PDB file of C-alpha atoms and ligand atoms in Angstrom:
ATOM      1  CA  UNK A   1     219.454  42.393 -86.824  1.00 89.00           C
ATOM      2  CA  UNK A   2     216.396  40.578 -84.752  1.00 96.00           C
ATOM      3  CA  UNK A   3     216.689  40.950 -80.969  1.00 97.00           C
ATOM      4  CA  UNK A   4     214.951  38.289 -78.838  1.00 97.00           C
ATOM      5  CA  UNK A   5     214.329  38.184 -75.093  1.00 95.00           C
ATOM      6  CA  UNK A   6     212.284  35.452 -74.283  1.00 94.00           C
ATOM      7  CA  UNK A   7     212.048  31.532 -75.291  1.00 98.00           C
ATOM      8  CA  UNK A   8     209.364  29.734 -76.888  1.00 98.00           C
ATOM      9  CA  UNK A   9     208.805  26.347 -75.512  1.00 98.00           C
ATOM     10  CA  UNK A  10     206.592  23.778 -77.564  1.00 98.00           C
ATOM     11  CA  UNK A  11     205.191  20.467 -75.884  1.00 98.00           C
ATOM     12  CA  UNK A  12     205.652  18.441 -78.988  1.00 98.00           C
ATOM     13  CA  UNK A  13     205.402  14.602 -77.368  1.00 97.00           C
ATOM     14  CA  UNK A  14     203.852  12.986 -75.103  1.00 96.00           C
ATOM     15  CA  UNK A  15     203.424   9.467 -73.751  1.00 96.00           C
ATOM     16  CA  UNK A  16     200.699   6.846 -74.842  1.00 94.00           C
ATOM     17  CA  UNK A  17     199.306   3.556 -73.709  1.00 92.00           C
ATOM     18  CA  UNK A  18     197.748   0.851 -76.033  1.00 92.00           C
ATOM     19  CA  UNK A  19     194.679  -0.253 -73.486  1.00 89.00           C
ATOM     20  CA  UNK A  20     193.858  -3.096 -75.446  1.00 91.00           C
ATOM     21  CA  UNK A  21     197.415  -4.429 -75.403  1.00 93.00           C
ATOM     22  CA  UNK A  22     197.809  -3.757 -71.211  1.00 92.00           C
ATOM     23  CA  UNK A  23     193.916  -5.376 -70.855  1.00 90.00           C
ATOM     24  CA  UNK A  24     195.634  -8.475 -73.114  1.00 94.00           C
ATOM     25  CA  UNK A  25     198.417  -8.922 -71.209  1.00 95.00           C
ATOM     26  CA  UNK A  26     196.546  -8.779 -67.805  1.00 93.00           C
ATOM     27  CA  UNK A  27     194.273 -10.940 -68.695  1.00 93.00           C
ATOM     28  CA  UNK A  28     196.735 -13.169 -70.238  1.00 96.00           C
ATOM     29  CA  UNK A  29     198.309 -13.313 -66.721  1.00 95.00           C
ATOM     30  CA  UNK A  30     195.073 -13.786 -65.080  1.00 93.00           C
ATOM     31  CA  UNK A  31     195.172 -10.393 -63.043  1.00 90.00           C
ATOM     32  CA  UNK A  32     191.977  -7.924 -62.676  1.00 86.00           C
ATOM     33  CA  UNK A  33     191.743  -6.316 -65.514  1.00 80.00           C
ATOM     34  CA  UNK A  34     191.325  -2.927 -66.917  1.00 73.00           C
ATOM     35  CA  UNK A  35     190.314  -0.502 -64.880  1.00 69.00           C
ATOM     36  CA  UNK A  36     190.133  -1.788 -61.829  1.00 69.00           C
ATOM     37  CA  UNK A  37     193.681  -3.045 -61.182  1.00 66.00           C
ATOM     38  CA  UNK A  38     195.018   0.238 -62.978  1.00 71.00           C
ATOM     39  CA  UNK A  39     193.390   3.173 -60.947  1.00 67.00           C
ATOM     40  CA  UNK A  40     195.255   5.741 -63.319  1.00 64.00           C
ATOM     41  CA  UNK A  41     192.284   6.666 -64.973  1.00 65.00           C
ATOM     42  CA  UNK A  42     193.500   8.329 -68.604  1.00 68.00           C
ATOM     43  CA  UNK A  43     196.360  10.233 -67.610  1.00 79.00           C
ATOM     44  CA  UNK A  44     198.902   8.215 -69.610  1.00 91.00           C
ATOM     45  CA  UNK A  45     201.957   9.051 -67.652  1.00 94.00           C
ATOM     46  CA  UNK A  46     200.525   8.238 -64.058  1.00 92.00           C
ATOM     47  CA  UNK A  47     199.140   4.882 -66.188  1.00 91.00           C
ATOM     48  CA  UNK A  48     202.521   3.700 -67.678  1.00 94.00           C
ATOM     49  CA  UNK A  49     204.237   4.554 -64.205  1.00 94.00           C
ATOM     50  CA  UNK A  50     201.860   2.411 -62.396  1.00 91.00           C
ATOM     51  CA  UNK A  51     202.065  -0.375 -65.144  1.00 92.00           C
ATOM     52  CA  UNK A  52     205.404  -0.663 -64.981  1.00 95.00           C
ATOM     53  CA  UNK A  53     205.987  -0.444 -61.194  1.00 93.00           C
ATOM     54  CA  UNK A  54     203.062  -3.021 -60.597  1.00 92.00           C
ATOM     55  CA  UNK A  55     205.016  -5.436 -62.657  1.00 94.00           C
ATOM     56  CA  UNK A  56     208.235  -5.637 -60.608  1.00 93.00           C
ATOM     57  CA  UNK A  57     205.730  -7.619 -57.904  1.00 91.00           C
ATOM     58  CA  UNK A  58     202.821  -8.675 -60.309  1.00 93.00           C
ATOM     59  CA  UNK A  59     200.501  -6.324 -57.734  1.00 90.00           C
ATOM     60  CA  UNK A  60     197.841  -5.505 -59.950  1.00 89.00           C
ATOM     61  CA  UNK A  61     194.686  -4.445 -58.304  1.00 82.00           C
ATOM     62  CA  UNK A  62     196.357  -4.594 -54.500  1.00 83.00           C
ATOM     63  CA  UNK A  63     198.061  -2.022 -52.338  1.00 79.00           C
ATOM     64  CA  UNK A  64     197.694   1.555 -52.473  1.00 74.00           C
ATOM     65  CA  UNK A  65     194.731   4.067 -51.612  1.00 74.00           C
ATOM     66  CA  UNK A  66     194.538   5.829 -55.272  1.00 84.00           C
ATOM     67  CA  UNK A  67     197.113   6.570 -57.834  1.00 87.00           C
ATOM     68  CA  UNK A  68     198.398   9.606 -55.907  1.00 89.00           C
ATOM     69  CA  UNK A  69     199.378   7.831 -53.095  1.00 90.00           C
ATOM     70  CA  UNK A  70     200.895   5.406 -55.381  1.00 90.00           C
ATOM     71  CA  UNK A  71     203.205   8.122 -57.022  1.00 93.00           C
ATOM     72  CA  UNK A  72     203.636   9.882 -53.834  1.00 94.00           C
ATOM     73  CA  UNK A  73     204.915   6.676 -52.011  1.00 94.00           C
ATOM     74  CA  UNK A  74     207.803   6.199 -55.295  1.00 96.00           C
ATOM     75  CA  UNK A  75     208.920   9.380 -55.369  1.00 97.00           C
ATOM     76  CA  UNK A  76     209.013   9.650 -51.156  1.00 97.00           C
ATOM     77  CA  UNK A  77     211.131   6.318 -51.736  1.00 96.00           C
ATOM     78  CA  UNK A  78     213.164   7.163 -54.627  1.00 95.00           C
ATOM     79  CA  UNK A  79     211.962   4.532 -56.939  1.00 94.00           C
ATOM     80  CA  UNK A  80     212.951   6.668 -59.837  1.00 95.00           C
ATOM     81  CA  UNK A  81     213.490   4.047 -62.043  1.00 97.00           C
ATOM     82  CA  UNK A  82     209.841   3.508 -63.284  1.00 97.00           C
ATOM     83  CA  UNK A  83     209.705   7.511 -64.305  1.00 98.00           C
ATOM     84  CA  UNK A  84     212.152   6.506 -66.714  1.00 98.00           C
ATOM     85  CA  UNK A  85     209.134   4.796 -68.947  1.00 98.00           C
ATOM     86  CA  UNK A  86     207.357   8.109 -69.687  1.00 98.00           C
ATOM     87  CA  UNK A  87     208.842  10.778 -71.935  1.00 98.00           C
ATOM     88  CA  UNK A  88     207.899  14.305 -73.127  1.00 98.00           C
ATOM     89  CA  UNK A  89     209.364  15.664 -75.838  1.00 98.00           C
ATOM     90  CA  UNK A  90     210.235  19.993 -76.669  1.00 98.00           C
ATOM     91  CA  UNK A  91     210.799  22.265 -79.361  1.00 98.00           C
ATOM     92  CA  UNK A  92     212.788  25.118 -77.842  1.00 98.00           C
ATOM     93  CA  UNK A  93     213.218  28.364 -79.942  1.00 98.00           C
ATOM     94  CA  UNK A  94     214.433  31.420 -79.377  1.00 98.00           C
ATOM     95  CA  UNK A  95     217.145  30.461 -77.132  1.00 98.00           C
ATOM     96  CA  UNK A  96     220.654  31.112 -76.929  1.00 98.00           C
ATOM     97  CA  UNK A  97     223.373  28.690 -77.893  1.00 98.00           C
ATOM     98  CA  UNK A  98     224.934  29.441 -74.079  1.00 98.00           C
ATOM     99  CA  UNK A  99     221.918  27.800 -73.168  1.00 98.00           C
ATOM    100  CA  UNK A 100     222.095  25.086 -75.562  1.00 98.00           C
ATOM    101  CA  UNK A 101     225.963  24.304 -74.531  1.00 98.00           C
ATOM    102  CA  UNK A 102     224.216  23.705 -70.705  1.00 98.00           C
ATOM    103  CA  UNK A 103     221.460  21.925 -71.617  1.00 98.00           C
ATOM    104  CA  UNK A 104     223.164  19.100 -73.601  1.00 98.00           C
ATOM    105  CA  UNK A 105     225.451  18.669 -70.835  1.00 98.00           C
ATOM    106  CA  UNK A 106     222.399  16.343 -69.081  1.00 98.00           C
ATOM    107  CA  UNK A 107     223.190  13.049 -70.390  1.00 97.00           C
ATOM    108  CA  UNK A 108     221.308  10.418 -68.997  1.00 98.00           C
ATOM    109  CA  UNK A 109     217.799  10.002 -70.242  1.00 98.00           C
ATOM    110  CA  UNK A 110     217.914  12.881 -72.848  1.00 98.00           C
ATOM    111  CA  UNK A 111     218.233  13.088 -76.945  1.00 98.00           C
ATOM    112  CA  UNK A 112     218.842  16.512 -78.795  1.00 98.00           C
ATOM    113  CA  UNK A 113     218.452  17.549 -82.253  1.00 98.00           C
ATOM    114  CA  UNK A 114     219.735  20.951 -82.882  1.00 98.00           C
ATOM    115  CA  UNK A 115     219.817  23.228 -85.713  1.00 97.00           C
ATOM    116  CA  UNK A 116     223.059  22.710 -87.740  1.00 97.00           C
ATOM    117  CA  UNK A 117     225.348  25.966 -87.888  1.00 96.00           C
ATOM    118  CA  UNK A 118     227.332  24.156 -90.634  1.00 96.00           C
ATOM    119  CA  UNK A 119     224.015  23.489 -92.875  1.00 95.00           C
ATOM    120  CA  UNK A 120     221.947  26.680 -92.065  1.00 95.00           C
ATOM    121  CA  UNK A 121     223.311  30.152 -93.098  1.00 95.00           C
ATOM    122  CA  UNK A 122     223.397  32.947 -90.203  1.00 95.00           C
ATOM    123  CA  UNK A 123     223.752  35.671 -92.043  1.00 94.00           C
ATOM    124  CA  UNK A 124     220.077  36.665 -90.641  1.00 93.00           C
ATOM    125  CA  UNK A 125     220.449  35.398 -87.639  1.00 93.00           C
ATOM    126  CA  UNK A 126     218.816  36.564 -84.106  1.00 97.00           C
ATOM    127  CA  UNK A 127     220.471  37.133 -80.957  1.00 98.00           C
ATOM    128  CA  UNK A 128     219.162  36.253 -77.623  1.00 98.00           C
ATOM    129  CA  UNK A 129     219.375  38.909 -74.914  1.00 97.00           C
ATOM    130  CA  UNK A 130     220.503  38.131 -71.922  1.00 96.00           C
ATOM    131  CA  UNK A 131     217.490  37.972 -69.387  1.00 95.00           C
ATOM    132  CA  UNK A 132     219.792  40.898 -67.324  1.00 93.00           C
ATOM    133  CA  UNK A 133     219.782  43.248 -69.858  1.00 92.00           C
ATOM    134  CA  UNK A 134     215.810  43.114 -70.214  1.00 82.00           C
ATOM    135  CA  UNK A 135     215.706  44.383 -67.104  1.00 80.00           C
ATOM    136  CA  UNK A 136     214.892  48.411 -66.190  1.00 80.00           C
ATOM    137  CA  UNK A 137     217.730  50.195 -64.205  1.00 82.00           C
ATOM    138  CA  UNK A 138     220.758  52.582 -64.125  1.00 85.00           C
ATOM    139  CA  UNK A 139     222.748  52.040 -67.145  1.00 88.00           C
ATOM    140  CA  UNK A 140     220.302  49.480 -68.649  1.00 89.00           C
ATOM    141  CA  UNK A 141     220.550  51.576 -71.884  1.00 91.00           C
ATOM    142  CA  UNK A 142     224.194  51.599 -72.287  1.00 94.00           C
ATOM    143  CA  UNK A 143     224.466  47.888 -71.414  1.00 95.00           C
ATOM    144  CA  UNK A 144     222.226  47.006 -74.220  1.00 94.00           C
ATOM    145  CA  UNK A 145     224.383  49.352 -76.750  1.00 96.00           C
ATOM    146  CA  UNK A 146     227.386  47.535 -76.020  1.00 97.00           C
ATOM    147  CA  UNK A 147     225.733  44.194 -76.790  1.00 97.00           C
ATOM    148  CA  UNK A 148     224.011  45.456 -79.752  1.00 96.00           C
ATOM    149  CA  UNK A 149     227.397  47.084 -81.056  1.00 97.00           C
ATOM    150  CA  UNK A 150     228.727  43.659 -80.528  1.00 97.00           C
ATOM    151  CA  UNK A 151     226.398  41.898 -82.014  1.00 98.00           C
ATOM    152  CA  UNK A 152     226.152  44.001 -84.861  1.00 97.00           C
ATOM    153  CA  UNK A 153     230.131  43.361 -85.601  1.00 97.00           C
ATOM    154  CA  UNK A 154     229.727  39.641 -85.123  1.00 97.00           C
ATOM    155  CA  UNK A 155     226.965  39.906 -87.888  1.00 97.00           C
ATOM    156  CA  UNK A 156     229.009  42.028 -90.024  1.00 97.00           C
ATOM    157  CA  UNK A 157     232.338  40.002 -89.834  1.00 97.00           C
ATOM    158  CA  UNK A 158     230.222  36.505 -89.917  1.00 98.00           C
ATOM    159  CA  UNK A 159     228.924  37.751 -93.708  1.00 97.00           C
ATOM    160  CA  UNK A 160     232.397  39.403 -94.754  1.00 97.00           C
ATOM    161  CA  UNK A 161     234.002  35.955 -93.535  1.00 97.00           C
ATOM    162  CA  UNK A 162     231.276  33.738 -95.560  1.00 96.00           C
ATOM    163  CA  UNK A 163     232.637  36.371 -98.897  1.00 95.00           C
ATOM    164  CA  UNK A 164     235.807  36.202 -97.933  1.00 96.00           C
ATOM    165  CA  UNK A 165     235.961  32.307 -97.722  1.00 95.00           C
ATOM    166  CA  UNK A 166     234.398  31.885-100.903  1.00 91.00           C
ATOM    167  CA  UNK A 167     237.231  33.021-102.822  1.00 90.00           C
ATOM    168  CA  UNK A 168     239.633  30.897-100.338  1.00 91.00           C
ATOM    169  CA  UNK A 169     238.100  27.620-100.620  1.00 92.00           C
ATOM    170  CA  UNK A 170     238.116  26.186-104.539  1.00 90.00           C
ATOM    171  CA  UNK A 171     235.113  24.942-105.948  1.00 91.00           C
ATOM    172  CA  UNK A 172     236.794  22.138-107.577  1.00 91.00           C
ATOM    173  CA  UNK A 173     238.141  20.304-104.073  1.00 91.00           C
ATOM    174  CA  UNK A 174     234.241  19.388-103.297  1.00 93.00           C
ATOM    175  CA  UNK A 175     231.787  16.852-104.426  1.00 93.00           C
ATOM    176  CA  UNK A 176     229.037  19.118-104.160  1.00 95.00           C
ATOM    177  CA  UNK A 177     228.123  22.790-103.741  1.00 94.00           C
ATOM    178  CA  UNK A 178     226.506  21.516 -99.942  1.00 95.00           C
ATOM    179  CA  UNK A 179     230.004  20.567 -98.904  1.00 95.00           C
ATOM    180  CA  UNK A 180     231.522  23.805 -99.825  1.00 96.00           C
ATOM    181  CA  UNK A 181     228.950  25.741 -98.309  1.00 95.00           C
ATOM    182  CA  UNK A 182     229.473  23.424 -95.232  1.00 95.00           C
ATOM    183  CA  UNK A 183     232.711  24.197 -95.053  1.00 95.00           C
ATOM    184  CA  UNK A 184     232.795  27.851 -95.366  1.00 96.00           C
ATOM    185  CA  UNK A 185     229.869  27.935 -92.743  1.00 97.00           C
ATOM    186  CA  UNK A 186     231.361  25.907 -90.462  1.00 96.00           C
ATOM    187  CA  UNK A 187     234.608  28.567 -90.468  1.00 96.00           C
ATOM    188  CA  UNK A 188     232.726  31.292 -90.465  1.00 97.00           C
ATOM    189  CA  UNK A 189     230.491  30.626 -87.422  1.00 97.00           C
ATOM    190  CA  UNK A 190     233.875  30.894 -85.410  1.00 97.00           C
ATOM    191  CA  UNK A 191     232.820  34.665 -84.858  1.00 98.00           C
ATOM    192  CA  UNK A 192     229.420  33.864 -83.726  1.00 98.00           C
ATOM    193  CA  UNK A 193     228.569  34.751 -80.412  1.00 98.00           C
ATOM    194  CA  UNK A 194     226.873  32.638 -77.465  1.00 98.00           C
ATOM    195  CA  UNK A 195     223.832  34.750 -77.948  1.00 98.00           C
ATOM    196  CA  UNK A 196     223.181  33.264 -81.505  1.00 98.00           C
ATOM    197  CA  UNK A 197     219.709  32.122 -81.374  1.00 98.00           C
ATOM    198  CA  UNK A 198     219.155  28.268 -82.011  1.00 98.00           C
ATOM    199  CA  UNK A 199     216.406  25.899 -82.041  1.00 98.00           C
ATOM    200  CA  UNK A 200     216.732  22.181 -80.461  1.00 98.00           C
ATOM    201  CA  UNK A 201     214.555  19.475 -80.210  1.00 98.00           C
ATOM    202  CA  UNK A 202     214.985  18.129 -76.833  1.00 98.00           C
ATOM    203  CA  UNK A 203     212.747  14.936 -75.389  1.00 98.00           C
ATOM    204  CA  UNK A 204     213.925  13.330 -71.774  1.00 98.00           C
ATOM    205  CA  UNK A 205     211.897  11.095 -69.599  1.00 98.00           C
ATOM    206  CA  UNK A 206     210.569  12.146 -66.368  1.00 98.00           C
ATOM    207  CA  UNK A 207     213.037  11.221 -64.218  1.00 98.00           C
ATOM    208  CA  UNK A 208     215.390  13.468 -66.092  1.00 98.00           C
ATOM    209  CA  UNK A 209     213.380  16.255 -66.389  1.00 98.00           C
ATOM    210  CA  UNK A 210     213.096  16.145 -62.824  1.00 98.00           C
ATOM    211  CA  UNK A 211     216.810  16.148 -62.264  1.00 98.00           C
ATOM    212  CA  UNK A 212     217.303  18.730 -64.644  1.00 98.00           C
ATOM    213  CA  UNK A 213     214.687  21.313 -63.338  1.00 98.00           C
ATOM    214  CA  UNK A 214     215.686  20.951 -60.027  1.00 98.00           C
ATOM    215  CA  UNK A 215     219.370  21.745 -61.198  1.00 98.00           C
ATOM    216  CA  UNK A 216     218.544  24.310 -63.909  1.00 98.00           C
ATOM    217  CA  UNK A 217     215.629  26.020 -61.700  1.00 98.00           C
ATOM    218  CA  UNK A 218     217.687  26.491 -58.886  1.00 98.00           C
ATOM    219  CA  UNK A 219     219.181  29.903 -57.616  1.00 98.00           C
ATOM    220  CA  UNK A 220     222.757  28.683 -58.874  1.00 98.00           C
ATOM    221  CA  UNK A 221     221.676  28.546 -62.551  1.00 98.00           C
ATOM    222  CA  UNK A 222     221.862  31.009 -65.293  1.00 98.00           C
ATOM    223  CA  UNK A 223     219.121  33.262 -65.450  1.00 98.00           C
ATOM    224  CA  UNK A 224     218.255  32.044 -69.108  1.00 98.00           C
ATOM    225  CA  UNK A 225     218.131  28.523 -68.772  1.00 98.00           C
ATOM    226  CA  UNK A 226     216.145  29.131 -65.071  1.00 98.00           C
ATOM    227  CA  UNK A 227     213.346  30.999 -67.211  1.00 98.00           C
ATOM    228  CA  UNK A 228     213.476  27.723 -69.769  1.00 98.00           C
ATOM    229  CA  UNK A 229     213.768  25.250 -66.751  1.00 98.00           C
ATOM    230  CA  UNK A 230     210.473  27.223 -65.208  1.00 98.00           C
ATOM    231  CA  UNK A 231     208.380  27.373 -68.506  1.00 98.00           C
ATOM    232  CA  UNK A 232     208.916  23.409 -69.069  1.00 98.00           C
ATOM    233  CA  UNK A 233     208.014  23.010 -65.434  1.00 98.00           C
ATOM    234  CA  UNK A 234     204.891  25.410 -65.802  1.00 98.00           C
ATOM    235  CA  UNK A 235     203.709  22.521 -69.049  1.00 98.00           C
ATOM    236  CA  UNK A 236     204.728  19.456 -67.143  1.00 98.00           C
ATOM    237  CA  UNK A 237     202.719  20.422 -63.978  1.00 97.00           C
ATOM    238  CA  UNK A 238     199.737  20.994 -66.375  1.00 96.00           C
ATOM    239  CA  UNK A 239     200.814  17.714 -68.349  1.00 95.00           C
ATOM    240  CA  UNK A 240     201.630  15.255 -65.543  1.00 95.00           C
ATOM    241  CA  UNK A 241     200.552  16.896 -61.668  1.00 95.00           C
ATOM    242  CA  UNK A 242     201.246  14.240 -59.920  1.00 94.00           C
ATOM    243  CA  UNK A 243     204.942  13.677 -61.459  1.00 97.00           C
ATOM    244  CA  UNK A 244     205.757  17.054 -61.047  1.00 98.00           C
ATOM    245  CA  UNK A 245     203.424  18.920 -58.239  1.00 97.00           C
ATOM    246  CA  UNK A 246     205.981  18.737 -55.451  1.00 98.00           C
ATOM    247  CA  UNK A 247     207.503  21.430 -56.993  1.00 98.00           C
ATOM    248  CA  UNK A 248     207.728  24.781 -55.697  1.00 98.00           C
ATOM    249  CA  UNK A 249     208.101  27.818 -57.655  1.00 98.00           C
ATOM    250  CA  UNK A 250     209.104  31.083 -55.759  1.00 98.00           C
ATOM    251  CA  UNK A 251     209.874  34.842 -56.508  1.00 98.00           C
ATOM    252  CA  UNK A 252     213.365  36.069 -55.794  1.00 97.00           C
ATOM    253  CA  UNK A 253     214.021  39.826 -54.746  1.00 94.00           C
ATOM    254  CA  UNK A 254     216.216  40.359 -57.881  1.00 92.00           C
ATOM    255  CA  UNK A 255     212.926  39.920 -60.240  1.00 92.00           C
ATOM    256  CA  UNK A 256     213.795  36.187 -61.185  1.00 95.00           C
ATOM    257  CA  UNK A 257     211.900  32.976 -60.109  1.00 98.00           C
ATOM    258  CA  UNK A 258     213.589  29.189 -58.637  1.00 98.00           C
ATOM    259  CA  UNK A 259     211.580  26.129 -58.291  1.00 98.00           C
ATOM    260  CA  UNK A 260     212.740  23.853 -55.690  1.00 98.00           C
ATOM    261  CA  UNK A 261     211.415  19.941 -55.499  1.00 98.00           C
ATOM    262  CA  UNK A 262     210.095  17.947 -52.409  1.00 98.00           C
ATOM    263  CA  UNK A 263     211.496  15.018 -53.400  1.00 98.00           C
ATOM    264  CA  UNK A 264     215.209  15.801 -54.715  1.00 98.00           C
ATOM    265  CA  UNK A 265     216.919  13.569 -57.182  1.00 95.00           C
ATOM    266  CA  UNK A 266     214.499  10.726 -57.225  1.00 96.00           C
TER     267      UNK A 266
HETATM  268  C1  LIG B   1     224.936  26.000 -61.603  1.00 95.15           C
HETATM  269  C2  LIG B   1     225.428  25.010 -62.571  1.00 95.15           C
HETATM  270  C3  LIG B   1     226.685  25.250 -62.625  1.00 95.15           C
HETATM  271  C4  LIG B   1     227.366  24.531 -63.375  1.00 95.15           C
HETATM  272  N1  LIG B   1     228.780  24.846 -63.590  1.00 95.15           N
HETATM  273  C5  LIG B   1     229.567  24.128 -64.551  1.00 95.15           C
HETATM  274  C6  LIG B   1     230.913  24.471 -64.763  1.00 95.15           C
HETATM  275  O1  LIG B   1     231.721  25.551 -64.362  1.00 95.15           O
HETATM  276  N2  LIG B   1     231.239  23.820 -65.727  1.00 95.15           N
HETATM  277  C7  LIG B   1     231.444  22.546 -66.161  1.00 95.15           C
HETATM  278  O2  LIG B   1     231.926  22.029 -66.913  1.00 95.15           O
HETATM  279  N3  LIG B   1     230.056  21.958 -65.897  1.00 95.15           N
HETATM  280  C8  LIG B   1     229.061  23.107 -65.287  1.00 95.15           C
HETATM  281  N4  LIG B   1     228.055  23.047 -65.116  1.00 95.15           N
HETATM  282  C9  LIG B   1     227.342  21.485 -65.576  1.00 95.15           C
HETATM  283  C10 LIG B   1     227.209  20.175 -64.796  1.00 95.15           C
HETATM  284  O3  LIG B   1     228.396  20.164 -64.008  1.00 95.15           O
HETATM  285  C11 LIG B   1     226.749  19.006 -65.377  1.00 95.15           C
HETATM  286  O4  LIG B   1     227.115  18.588 -66.200  1.00 95.15           O
HETATM  287  C12 LIG B   1     225.143  19.259 -65.431  1.00 95.15           C
HETATM  288  O5  LIG B   1     224.650  19.921 -64.664  1.00 95.15           O
HETATM  289  C13 LIG B   1     224.510  17.837 -65.945  1.00 95.15           C
HETATM  290  O6  LIG B   1     224.174  17.421 -64.551  1.00 95.15           O
HETATM  291  P1  LIG B   1     224.467  15.831 -64.412  1.00 95.15           P
HETATM  292  O7  LIG B   1     225.589  15.439 -64.686  1.00 95.15           O
HETATM  293  O8  LIG B   1     224.070  15.478 -63.155  1.00 95.15           O
HETATM  294  O9  LIG B   1     223.123  15.494 -65.437  1.00 95.15           O
HETATM  295  P2  LIG B   1     223.007  14.038 -66.269  1.00 95.15           P
HETATM  296  O10 LIG B   1     223.642  13.932 -67.056  1.00 95.15           O
HETATM  297  O11 LIG B   1     221.490  13.988 -66.941  1.00 95.15           O
HETATM  298  O12 LIG B   1     223.191  12.959 -65.540  1.00 95.15           O
HETATM  299  C14 LIG B   1     222.139  12.785 -64.152  1.00 95.15           C
HETATM  300  C15 LIG B   1     222.263  11.698 -63.130  1.00 95.15           C
HETATM  301  O13 LIG B   1     222.955  10.948 -63.582  1.00 95.15           O
HETATM  302  C16 LIG B   1     224.232  10.063 -63.269  1.00 95.15           C
HETATM  303  N5  LIG B   1     225.268   9.891 -64.037  1.00 95.15           N
HETATM  304  C17 LIG B   1     224.902  10.599 -65.343  1.00 95.15           C
HETATM  305  N6  LIG B   1     226.351  10.249 -66.171  1.00 95.15           N
HETATM  306  C18 LIG B   1     226.961   9.424 -65.111  1.00 95.15           C
HETATM  307  C19 LIG B   1     228.224   8.447 -65.762  1.00 95.15           C
HETATM  308  N7  LIG B   1     228.851   8.870 -66.457  1.00 95.15           N
HETATM  309  N8  LIG B   1     228.714   8.054 -64.368  1.00 95.15           N
HETATM  310  C20 LIG B   1     228.274   8.052 -62.988  1.00 95.15           C
HETATM  311  N9  LIG B   1     226.461   8.693 -63.165  1.00 95.15           N
HETATM  312  C21 LIG B   1     226.417   9.522 -63.864  1.00 95.15           C
HETATM  313  C22 LIG B   1     224.522  11.407 -62.035  1.00 95.15           C
HETATM  314  O14 LIG B   1     224.067  10.854 -60.908  1.00 95.15           O
HETATM  315  C23 LIG B   1     224.017  12.442 -62.638  1.00 95.15           C
HETATM  316  O15 LIG B   1     223.545  13.336 -61.708  1.00 95.15           O
HETATM  317  C24 LIG B   1     227.370  23.535 -63.890  1.00 95.15           C
HETATM  318  C25 LIG B   1     225.682  22.887 -63.751  1.00 95.15           C
HETATM  319  C26 LIG B   1     224.752  24.016 -62.561  1.00 95.15           C
HETATM  320  C27 LIG B   1     223.648  23.375 -62.802  1.00 95.15           C
END
């Protein structure tokens, strides 16, 4: 039985700009050309925000001091809709089914693709150790032993159930072996715990990511999803500092961390 205690967070997709097409649009409209009008430099996320926001008033080449001032103004005035044009995608592995159940509750601006427990055999699946059990402290060994015993029982029950259902579910009722395997696994997964490791591809726009990080990076959030929210924030702050730089990360006495934005729910 494999135990996992830290999620892997991979930033796998990011925004890009077709500068030639932007230049063509600006030229056709007779407004100042790139780069004078679009002061975002080479950061595609900022550029997309500025191009989309300026289209509303056709204000290319006018206005704010620089891109930092421009984006700060959008955040502080909660003009968040232009952040919906900027998307980032992550692959998460080493996360539990309880984490992904919380993650998929986020609807606006999110897209998900998760490993199927009906198609994929879970006989050798890993389990995610809840962060509280990874802490050293009195009773930690006993708590870990209880968890491991429960997970071993679940693993054994899953394998036993797959075997037993092999006799219960007859081959002749299915068009394909795949359909029959799916029927067996979809029933057998009922004994798998929340701690079962899963993998998910999640894409969201900047407005949605900001809301997710605010909700799940807060003190009230579960420790596992909070840690992942902070890993995502760390990557996004490096990727798009102007769009995520107002989040402040602080340490709590319980050994966990939280993230708090200066601009809430833009
Ligand atoms: C600490 C914590 C504890 C929680 N506990 C529970 C719990 O016990 N039980 C439970 O069921 N859930 C619980 N949740 C989940 C929570 O209720 C939300 O479902 C989840 O956080 C997604 O938030 P959201 O709806 O704001 O996000 P999104 O779905 O991403 O939506 C973003 C925003 O878009 C707007 N929006 C989205 N959809 C609609 C809509 N249909 N109509 C109008 N406006 C919309 C809202 O302003 C919303 O805030 C908990 C969440 C947290 C952070």
